[in-house]
């Protein structure tokens, strides 16, 4: 389980002042380990030299990119080293918050009783949210404070499109746009069915955007 805070883009208080649940709880998640070589310890010691050579040639995630990820996404992870585990022991996850309503199929009475959202479309449109996660504590005998069978979200942000080139193939394609400071404007988009994968020592995201492609 992963807990994502949706209050940065949606208002959970209705017009009568009643607190509501989020419009959707997200779906189609993709989660990866940020360990450069998570299976390196499982290699046989009899072939240690061959294994080390293999790992050097096939590094899944280059460690030099870990600090870049931390600085770009969640600066607090680097500044609070006394209470947070090494970044390589954490996970990265991404999920889409789209039109899959939590209230689908419920009567108006059920919607009110269970405090479901009254919206029919996601506020601000569909968006992909990326998060850095601490692994769950799966030991059922560990009753210490903070133990949990769920991931702990250390930080999250909406995945944004940088408008440096034309984006899309139809008449609704998004054109490049610069900001007053000289950089390129950014906006969230419908990055549907996102999937994290590794290539050339970096983390990439595969997605689809039906309305524009």
mmCIF file of C-alpha atoms in Angstrom:
data_model
loop_
_atom_site.group_PDB
_atom_site.id
_atom_site.type_symbol
_atom_site.label_atom_id
_atom_site.label_comp_id
_atom_site.label_asym_id
_atom_site.label_seq_id
_atom_site.Cartn_x
_atom_site.Cartn_y
_atom_site.Cartn_z
ATOM 1 C CA UNK A 1 0.000 0.000 0.000
ATOM 2 C CA UNK A 2 1.089 3.551 -0.801
ATOM 3 C CA UNK A 3 -0.458 6.726 0.606
ATOM 4 C CA UNK A 4 -0.461 9.767 -1.717
ATOM 5 C CA UNK A 5 -1.541 13.252 -0.610
ATOM 6 C CA UNK A 6 -3.971 14.695 -3.184
ATOM 7 C CA UNK A 7 -4.656 18.002 -1.434
ATOM 8 C CA UNK A 8 -2.066 19.860 -3.519
ATOM 9 C CA UNK A 9 -4.403 19.711 -6.532
ATOM 10 C CA UNK A 10 -7.906 19.027 -5.206
ATOM 11 C CA UNK A 11 -10.166 20.572 -2.573
ATOM 12 C CA UNK A 12 -11.640 17.957 -0.234
ATOM 13 C CA UNK A 13 -14.155 20.341 1.396
ATOM 14 C CA UNK A 14 -17.526 20.626 -0.361
ATOM 15 C CA UNK A 15 -19.698 23.767 -0.593
ATOM 16 C CA UNK A 16 -21.410 22.848 2.684
ATOM 17 C CA UNK A 17 -18.114 22.594 4.568
ATOM 18 C CA UNK A 18 -18.182 18.792 4.719
ATOM 19 C CA UNK A 19 -14.887 16.978 4.267
ATOM 20 C CA UNK A 20 -14.900 14.516 1.370
ATOM 21 C CA UNK A 21 -12.660 11.669 0.281
ATOM 22 C CA UNK A 22 -10.344 12.174 -2.734
ATOM 23 C CA UNK A 23 -11.936 11.904 -6.180
ATOM 24 C CA UNK A 24 -9.785 8.875 -6.999
ATOM 25 C CA UNK A 25 -7.142 6.872 -5.163
ATOM 26 C CA UNK A 26 -4.879 6.389 -8.176
ATOM 27 C CA UNK A 27 -4.399 3.272 -10.296
ATOM 28 C CA UNK A 28 -1.929 1.370 -12.502
ATOM 29 C CA UNK A 29 1.078 1.956 -10.203
ATOM 30 C CA UNK A 30 4.660 1.151 -11.142
ATOM 31 C CA UNK A 31 7.312 0.761 -8.411
ATOM 32 C CA UNK A 32 11.066 0.162 -8.712
ATOM 33 C CA UNK A 33 13.984 -0.204 -6.316
ATOM 34 C CA UNK A 34 16.599 2.569 -6.400
ATOM 35 C CA UNK A 35 19.356 0.095 -5.613
ATOM 36 C CA UNK A 36 21.995 0.095 -8.397
ATOM 37 C CA UNK A 37 22.198 -3.710 -8.316
ATOM 38 C CA UNK A 38 19.554 -5.168 -5.951
ATOM 39 C CA UNK A 39 20.460 -8.797 -6.780
ATOM 40 C CA UNK A 40 24.243 -8.465 -6.491
ATOM 41 C CA UNK A 41 24.345 -10.227 -3.089
ATOM 42 C CA UNK A 42 22.632 -13.300 -4.489
ATOM 43 C CA UNK A 43 25.547 -14.211 -6.768
ATOM 44 C CA UNK A 44 27.585 -17.318 -6.066
ATOM 45 C CA UNK A 45 30.948 -16.656 -4.315
ATOM 46 C CA UNK A 46 32.546 -19.324 -6.533
ATOM 47 C CA UNK A 47 32.280 -16.974 -9.508
ATOM 48 C CA UNK A 48 32.946 -13.699 -7.678
ATOM 49 C CA UNK A 49 35.323 -12.292 -10.318
ATOM 50 C CA UNK A 50 32.973 -13.054 -13.182
ATOM 51 C CA UNK A 51 30.040 -11.664 -11.221
ATOM 52 C CA UNK A 52 31.839 -8.387 -10.458
ATOM 53 C CA UNK A 53 32.791 -7.982 -14.109
ATOM 54 C CA UNK A 54 29.202 -8.668 -15.131
ATOM 55 C CA UNK A 55 27.863 -6.070 -12.649
ATOM 56 C CA UNK A 56 30.289 -3.415 -13.878
ATOM 57 C CA UNK A 57 29.131 -3.954 -17.456
ATOM 58 C CA UNK A 58 25.435 -4.105 -16.603
ATOM 59 C CA UNK A 59 24.754 -1.544 -13.893
ATOM 60 C CA UNK A 60 20.995 -1.183 -13.700
ATOM 61 C CA UNK A 61 21.055 2.263 -12.102
ATOM 62 C CA UNK A 62 24.275 4.270 -12.132
ATOM 63 C CA UNK A 63 24.862 5.505 -8.530
ATOM 64 C CA UNK A 64 25.905 8.950 -9.811
ATOM 65 C CA UNK A 65 22.321 9.513 -10.925
ATOM 66 C CA UNK A 66 20.871 8.859 -7.461
ATOM 67 C CA UNK A 67 21.970 12.255 -6.105
ATOM 68 C CA UNK A 68 20.544 13.915 -9.206
ATOM 69 C CA UNK A 69 17.179 12.299 -8.561
ATOM 70 C CA UNK A 70 17.205 13.345 -4.908
ATOM 71 C CA UNK A 71 18.191 16.946 -5.624
ATOM 72 C CA UNK A 72 15.680 17.368 -8.447
ATOM 73 C CA UNK A 73 12.688 15.748 -6.789
ATOM 74 C CA UNK A 74 13.016 15.841 -3.035
ATOM 75 C CA UNK A 75 15.815 18.031 -1.593
ATOM 76 C CA UNK A 76 14.723 17.168 1.965
ATOM 77 C CA UNK A 77 15.972 13.617 1.520
ATOM 78 C CA UNK A 78 19.576 14.846 1.289
ATOM 79 C CA UNK A 79 19.328 17.398 4.105
ATOM 80 C CA UNK A 80 17.847 15.063 6.694
ATOM 81 C CA UNK A 81 20.396 12.252 6.583
ATOM 82 C CA UNK A 82 20.163 11.536 10.311
ATOM 83 C CA UNK A 83 16.641 10.134 10.115
ATOM 84 C CA UNK A 84 16.381 8.824 6.553
ATOM 85 C CA UNK A 85 17.919 5.622 5.134
ATOM 86 C CA UNK A 86 20.326 5.696 2.155
ATOM 87 C CA UNK A 87 18.597 6.612 -1.086
ATOM 88 C CA UNK A 88 19.765 3.343 -2.645
ATOM 89 C CA UNK A 89 17.614 1.438 -0.114
ATOM 90 C CA UNK A 90 14.448 3.310 -1.136
ATOM 91 C CA UNK A 91 11.921 2.862 -3.916
ATOM 92 C CA UNK A 92 10.425 5.093 -6.592
ATOM 93 C CA UNK A 93 6.793 4.788 -7.606
ATOM 94 C CA UNK A 94 4.520 6.450 -10.140
ATOM 95 C CA UNK A 95 0.745 6.242 -10.549
ATOM 96 C CA UNK A 96 -1.975 7.964 -12.562
ATOM 97 C CA UNK A 97 -4.820 9.897 -10.969
ATOM 98 C CA UNK A 98 -7.450 9.838 -13.684
ATOM 99 C CA UNK A 99 -11.179 9.485 -14.168
ATOM 100 C CA UNK A 100 -11.657 6.295 -12.155
ATOM 101 C CA UNK A 101 -14.104 7.630 -9.582
ATOM 102 C CA UNK A 102 -14.231 6.114 -6.108
ATOM 103 C CA UNK A 103 -18.001 6.735 -6.089
ATOM 104 C CA UNK A 104 -18.722 4.801 -9.291
ATOM 105 C CA UNK A 105 -21.858 2.670 -8.946
ATOM 106 C CA UNK A 106 -22.981 4.158 -5.625
ATOM 107 C CA UNK A 107 -26.326 5.812 -4.969
ATOM 108 C CA UNK A 108 -26.436 9.518 -3.963
ATOM 109 C CA UNK A 109 -27.231 8.387 -0.419
ATOM 110 C CA UNK A 110 -24.158 6.142 -0.336
ATOM 111 C CA UNK A 111 -21.997 8.938 -1.735
ATOM 112 C CA UNK A 112 -23.099 11.226 1.095
ATOM 113 C CA UNK A 113 -22.894 8.593 3.835
ATOM 114 C CA UNK A 114 -19.376 7.502 2.871
ATOM 115 C CA UNK A 115 -18.258 11.077 2.079
ATOM 116 C CA UNK A 116 -17.206 10.351 -1.498
ATOM 117 C CA UNK A 117 -16.181 13.242 -3.729
ATOM 118 C CA UNK A 118 -19.007 15.084 -5.508
ATOM 119 C CA UNK A 119 -16.897 15.810 -8.599
ATOM 120 C CA UNK A 120 -17.527 14.014 -11.892
ATOM 121 C CA UNK A 121 -14.076 14.793 -13.324
ATOM 122 C CA UNK A 122 -10.661 15.039 -11.619
ATOM 123 C CA UNK A 123 -9.889 18.580 -10.515
ATOM 124 C CA UNK A 124 -7.247 20.078 -12.816
ATOM 125 C CA UNK A 125 -7.354 17.068 -15.140
ATOM 126 C CA UNK A 126 -5.572 13.738 -15.098
ATOM 127 C CA UNK A 127 -2.049 13.663 -13.696
ATOM 128 C CA UNK A 128 0.796 11.262 -12.961
ATOM 129 C CA UNK A 129 2.331 11.499 -9.486
ATOM 130 C CA UNK A 130 5.836 10.243 -8.738
ATOM 131 C CA UNK A 131 6.990 9.459 -5.197
ATOM 132 C CA UNK A 132 10.032 8.330 -3.225
ATOM 133 C CA UNK A 133 9.062 5.485 -0.885
ATOM 134 C CA UNK A 134 10.601 3.828 2.156
ATOM 135 C CA UNK A 135 10.133 0.040 2.081
ATOM 136 C CA UNK A 136 7.434 -1.479 4.289
ATOM 137 C CA UNK A 137 8.263 -3.344 7.455
ATOM 138 C CA UNK A 138 6.788 -6.761 6.730
ATOM 139 C CA UNK A 139 7.786 -8.400 10.014
ATOM 140 C CA UNK A 140 4.435 -9.142 11.769
ATOM 141 C CA UNK A 141 6.255 -9.687 15.087
ATOM 142 C CA UNK A 142 7.775 -6.198 15.082
ATOM 143 C CA UNK A 143 5.480 -4.089 17.273
ATOM 144 C CA UNK A 144 7.896 -1.152 17.534
ATOM 145 C CA UNK A 145 6.732 2.378 16.881
ATOM 146 C CA UNK A 146 6.526 3.169 13.194
ATOM 147 C CA UNK A 147 6.439 -0.436 12.005
ATOM 148 C CA UNK A 148 4.145 -0.861 9.036
ATOM 149 C CA UNK A 149 3.238 -3.234 6.222
ATOM 150 C CA UNK A 150 2.775 -0.258 3.863
ATOM 151 C CA UNK A 151 5.244 1.906 1.993
ATOM 152 C CA UNK A 152 6.041 5.233 3.646
ATOM 153 C CA UNK A 153 5.866 8.179 1.254
ATOM 154 C CA UNK A 154 8.881 10.410 1.919
ATOM 155 C CA UNK A 155 8.096 12.889 -0.850
ATOM 156 C CA UNK A 156 5.948 13.255 -3.936
ATOM 157 C CA UNK A 157 5.490 15.531 -6.926
ATOM 158 C CA UNK A 158 3.403 15.752 -10.087
ATOM 159 C CA UNK A 159 5.219 14.645 -13.232
ATOM 160 C CA UNK A 160 5.471 17.675 -15.536
ATOM 161 C CA UNK A 161 5.961 18.145 -19.272
ATOM 162 C CA UNK A 162 8.664 20.634 -20.245
ATOM 163 C CA UNK A 163 7.433 22.554 -23.268
ATOM 164 C CA UNK A 164 10.731 22.810 -25.147
ATOM 165 C CA UNK A 165 9.435 21.179 -28.362
ATOM 166 C CA UNK A 166 6.072 20.476 -29.982
ATOM 167 C CA UNK A 167 4.209 17.763 -28.054
ATOM 168 C CA UNK A 168 1.528 15.794 -29.882
ATOM 169 C CA UNK A 169 0.687 14.842 -33.469
ATOM 170 C CA UNK A 170 -2.823 16.230 -34.001
ATOM 171 C CA UNK A 171 -4.360 19.710 -34.103
ATOM 172 C CA UNK A 172 -4.482 19.802 -30.300
ATOM 173 C CA UNK A 173 -0.702 19.428 -30.054
ATOM 174 C CA UNK A 174 0.945 21.566 -27.366
ATOM 175 C CA UNK A 175 3.345 24.151 -28.749
ATOM 176 C CA UNK A 176 6.681 25.158 -27.181
ATOM 177 C CA UNK A 177 6.498 27.982 -24.653
ATOM 178 C CA UNK A 178 9.130 29.959 -22.777
ATOM 179 C CA UNK A 179 8.775 31.652 -19.421
ATOM 180 C CA UNK A 180 9.664 35.265 -18.630
ATOM 181 C CA UNK A 181 12.918 34.063 -17.059
ATOM 182 C CA UNK A 182 14.044 32.470 -20.311
ATOM 183 C CA UNK A 183 13.399 28.832 -19.409
ATOM 184 C CA UNK A 184 10.684 26.589 -20.756
ATOM 185 C CA UNK A 185 7.197 26.412 -19.253
ATOM 186 C CA UNK A 186 6.069 23.194 -17.598
ATOM 187 C CA UNK A 187 2.620 21.662 -17.189
ATOM 188 C CA UNK A 188 1.103 18.395 -16.030
ATOM 189 C CA UNK A 189 -0.275 16.106 -18.687
ATOM 190 C CA UNK A 190 -2.185 12.865 -19.111
ATOM 191 C CA UNK A 191 0.734 10.466 -18.688
ATOM 192 C CA UNK A 192 -1.509 7.421 -18.606
ATOM 193 C CA UNK A 193 -0.417 3.866 -17.693
ATOM 194 C CA UNK A 194 3.064 5.044 -16.593
ATOM 195 C CA UNK A 195 5.777 2.417 -16.287
ATOM 196 C CA UNK A 196 9.234 2.965 -14.799
ATOM 197 C CA UNK A 197 12.162 1.195 -16.444
ATOM 198 C CA UNK A 198 15.967 1.323 -16.560
ATOM 199 C CA UNK A 199 18.101 2.188 -19.594
ATOM 200 C CA UNK A 200 21.743 3.287 -19.823
ATOM 201 C CA UNK A 201 21.976 3.544 -16.042
ATOM 202 C CA UNK A 202 19.037 5.961 -15.742
ATOM 203 C CA UNK A 203 15.352 5.776 -14.783
ATOM 204 C CA UNK A 204 12.860 6.374 -17.621
ATOM 205 C CA UNK A 205 9.062 6.497 -17.794
ATOM 206 C CA UNK A 206 6.997 4.835 -20.503
ATOM 207 C CA UNK A 207 3.457 6.226 -20.848
ATOM 208 C CA UNK A 208 0.666 6.941 -23.323
ATOM 209 C CA UNK A 209 -1.285 10.090 -24.080
ATOM 210 C CA UNK A 210 -4.220 9.130 -26.277
ATOM 211 C CA UNK A 211 -5.743 12.619 -26.712
ATOM 212 C CA UNK A 212 -2.548 14.047 -28.266
ATOM 213 C CA UNK A 213 -1.019 11.074 -30.085
#
